C-alpha cells in the first residue's frame, strides 16, 4: 500500500526533492517486502517457497523504478536545507535565485 501511495504522491508534484523523498520511501518498502520473504523462510513457513514469485516481481519493479527516477527533472527543485534530496551538485546552503524557480509558474502537465 505504501508503494502505491508514494508513486501517486511523487507523480502529483513537480518538486525534485519531494519526488526523491517518495522514491526513498518506495525503495524502503520494497526492501522490507524482500526481507519479509527471508523471515518466512527462517520461521519455517511451508509456503515460503512461493515468495520467489514476489521477489521476481520486486526485481522487475526495481528496474522500472530506476528508469522512473532517472526521469525526475533536477531543475524543478527548491533547496533541501537538510541536504538529503537536493539534485546533484546542489549543497544545503546553496542560495537559489528567483529565476531558478520559474518552473513553479509553468502550466505544463510534466510534473
CSV table of C-alpha atoms in Angstrom, one decimal:
chain,number,residue,atom,x,y,z
A,1,UNK,CA,0.0,0.0,0.0
A,2,UNK,CA,2.9,2.4,0.8
A,3,UNK,CA,4.5,1.9,-2.6
A,4,UNK,CA,1.3,2.7,-4.5
A,5,UNK,CA,0.6,5.8,-2.4
A,6,UNK,CA,4.1,7.1,-2.8
A,7,UNK,CA,4.2,6.6,-6.5
A,8,UNK,CA,0.9,8.7,-6.7
A,9,UNK,CA,2.5,11.3,-4.4
A,10,UNK,CA,5.6,11.6,-6.5
A,11,UNK,CA,3.6,11.9,-9.7
A,12,UNK,CA,1.4,14.6,-8.2
A,13,UNK,CA,4.2,17.1,-7.7
A,14,UNK,CA,6.9,18.8,-9.7
A,15,UNK,CA,9.5,19.3,-6.9
A,16,UNK,CA,12.5,17.1,-7.3
A,17,UNK,CA,13.1,16.8,-3.6
A,18,UNK,CA,9.6,15.6,-2.9
A,19,UNK,CA,9.8,13.1,-5.7
A,20,UNK,CA,13.1,11.8,-4.3
A,21,UNK,CA,11.7,11.6,-0.8
A,22,UNK,CA,8.8,9.5,-2.1
A,23,UNK,CA,11.3,7.4,-4.1
A,24,UNK,CA,13.3,6.7,-1.0
A,25,UNK,CA,10.2,5.5,0.9
A,26,UNK,CA,9.3,3.3,-2.1
A,27,UNK,CA,12.7,1.7,-2.0
A,28,UNK,CA,12.5,1.1,1.7
A,29,UNK,CA,9.1,-0.5,1.4
A,30,UNK,CA,10.3,-2.8,-1.5
A,31,UNK,CA,13.3,-3.8,0.6
A,32,UNK,CA,11.0,-4.6,3.5
A,33,UNK,CA,9.0,-6.9,1.3
A,34,UNK,CA,12.2,-8.7,0.3
A,35,UNK,CA,13.2,-9.1,3.9
A,36,UNK,CA,9.8,-10.5,4.9
A,37,UNK,CA,10.3,-13.4,2.5
A,38,UNK,CA,13.5,-14.3,4.3
A,39,UNK,CA,11.7,-14.1,7.6
A,40,UNK,CA,9.1,-16.5,6.3
A,41,UNK,CA,11.8,-19.0,5.3
A,42,UNK,CA,13.6,-18.6,8.6
A,43,UNK,CA,10.4,-19.2,10.6
A,44,UNK,CA,9.8,-22.4,8.6
A,45,UNK,CA,6.5,-21.5,6.7
A,46,UNK,CA,5.9,-24.3,4.2
A,47,UNK,CA,4.6,-21.9,1.5
A,48,UNK,CA,7.6,-19.6,1.7
A,49,UNK,CA,8.9,-21.2,-1.5
A,50,UNK,CA,6.2,-19.2,-3.4
A,51,UNK,CA,7.8,-16.0,-2.1
A,52,UNK,CA,10.3,-16.3,-5.0
A,53,UNK,CA,7.5,-15.1,-7.3
A,54,UNK,CA,7.2,-11.9,-5.2
A,55,UNK,CA,11.0,-11.5,-5.2
A,56,UNK,CA,11.0,-11.7,-9.0
A,57,UNK,CA,8.2,-9.1,-9.3
A,58,UNK,CA,10.2,-6.7,-6.9
A,59,UNK,CA,13.2,-7.2,-9.2
A,60,UNK,CA,11.2,-6.3,-12.3
A,61,UNK,CA,9.8,-3.3,-10.4
A,62,UNK,CA,13.3,-2.2,-9.3
A,63,UNK,CA,14.4,-2.0,-13.0
A,64,UNK,CA,11.3,0.1,-13.8
A,65,UNK,CA,11.9,2.2,-10.7
A,66,UNK,CA,15.5,3.1,-11.9
A,67,UNK,CA,14.2,4.5,-15.2
A,68,UNK,CA,11.3,6.3,-13.4
A,69,UNK,CA,13.6,8.1,-11.0
A,70,UNK,CA,16.0,9.0,-13.8
A,71,UNK,CA,13.1,10.9,-15.4
A,72,UNK,CA,12.8,13.3,-12.5
A,73,UNK,CA,13.6,16.8,-13.6
A,74,UNK,CA,16.5,18.0,-11.4
A,75,UNK,CA,15.8,21.6,-12.4
A,76,UNK,CA,12.5,21.6,-10.6
A,77,UNK,CA,13.8,21.9,-7.1
A,78,UNK,CA,13.7,24.0,-4.0
A,79,UNK,CA,16.8,23.6,-2.0
A,80,UNK,CA,16.5,20.9,0.7
A,81,UNK,CA,18.2,22.5,3.7
A,82,UNK,CA,18.8,19.1,5.1
A,83,UNK,CA,20.8,18.2,2.1
A,84,UNK,CA,19.3,14.8,1.5
A,85,UNK,CA,17.3,15.2,-1.6
A,86,UNK,CA,19.0,18.0,-3.5
A,87,UNK,CA,19.8,17.5,-7.1
A,88,UNK,CA,23.5,16.5,-7.8
A,89,UNK,CA,25.8,19.5,-7.2
A,90,UNK,CA,23.4,21.5,-5.1
A,91,UNK,CA,24.5,21.9,-1.5
A,92,UNK,CA,22.2,22.5,1.5
A,93,UNK,CA,23.5,26.1,1.8
A,94,UNK,CA,23.0,26.9,-1.9
A,95,UNK,CA,21.2,30.2,-2.4
A,96,UNK,CA,18.6,29.8,-5.0
A,97,UNK,CA,17.9,32.6,-7.5
A,98,UNK,CA,14.4,33.6,-8.3
A,99,UNK,CA,14.8,32.7,-12.0
A,100,UNK,CA,15.6,29.1,-10.9
A,101,UNK,CA,12.0,28.9,-9.5
A,102,UNK,CA,10.4,29.8,-12.9
A,103,UNK,CA,9.1,26.2,-13.2
A,104,UNK,CA,6.6,26.9,-10.4
A,105,UNK,CA,4.6,29.1,-12.8
A,106,UNK,CA,4.5,26.6,-15.7
A,107,UNK,CA,1.2,25.1,-16.6
A,108,UNK,CA,2.6,22.1,-18.3
A,109,UNK,CA,1.5,18.6,-17.3
A,110,UNK,CA,5.0,17.3,-16.7
A,111,UNK,CA,5.5,17.0,-13.0
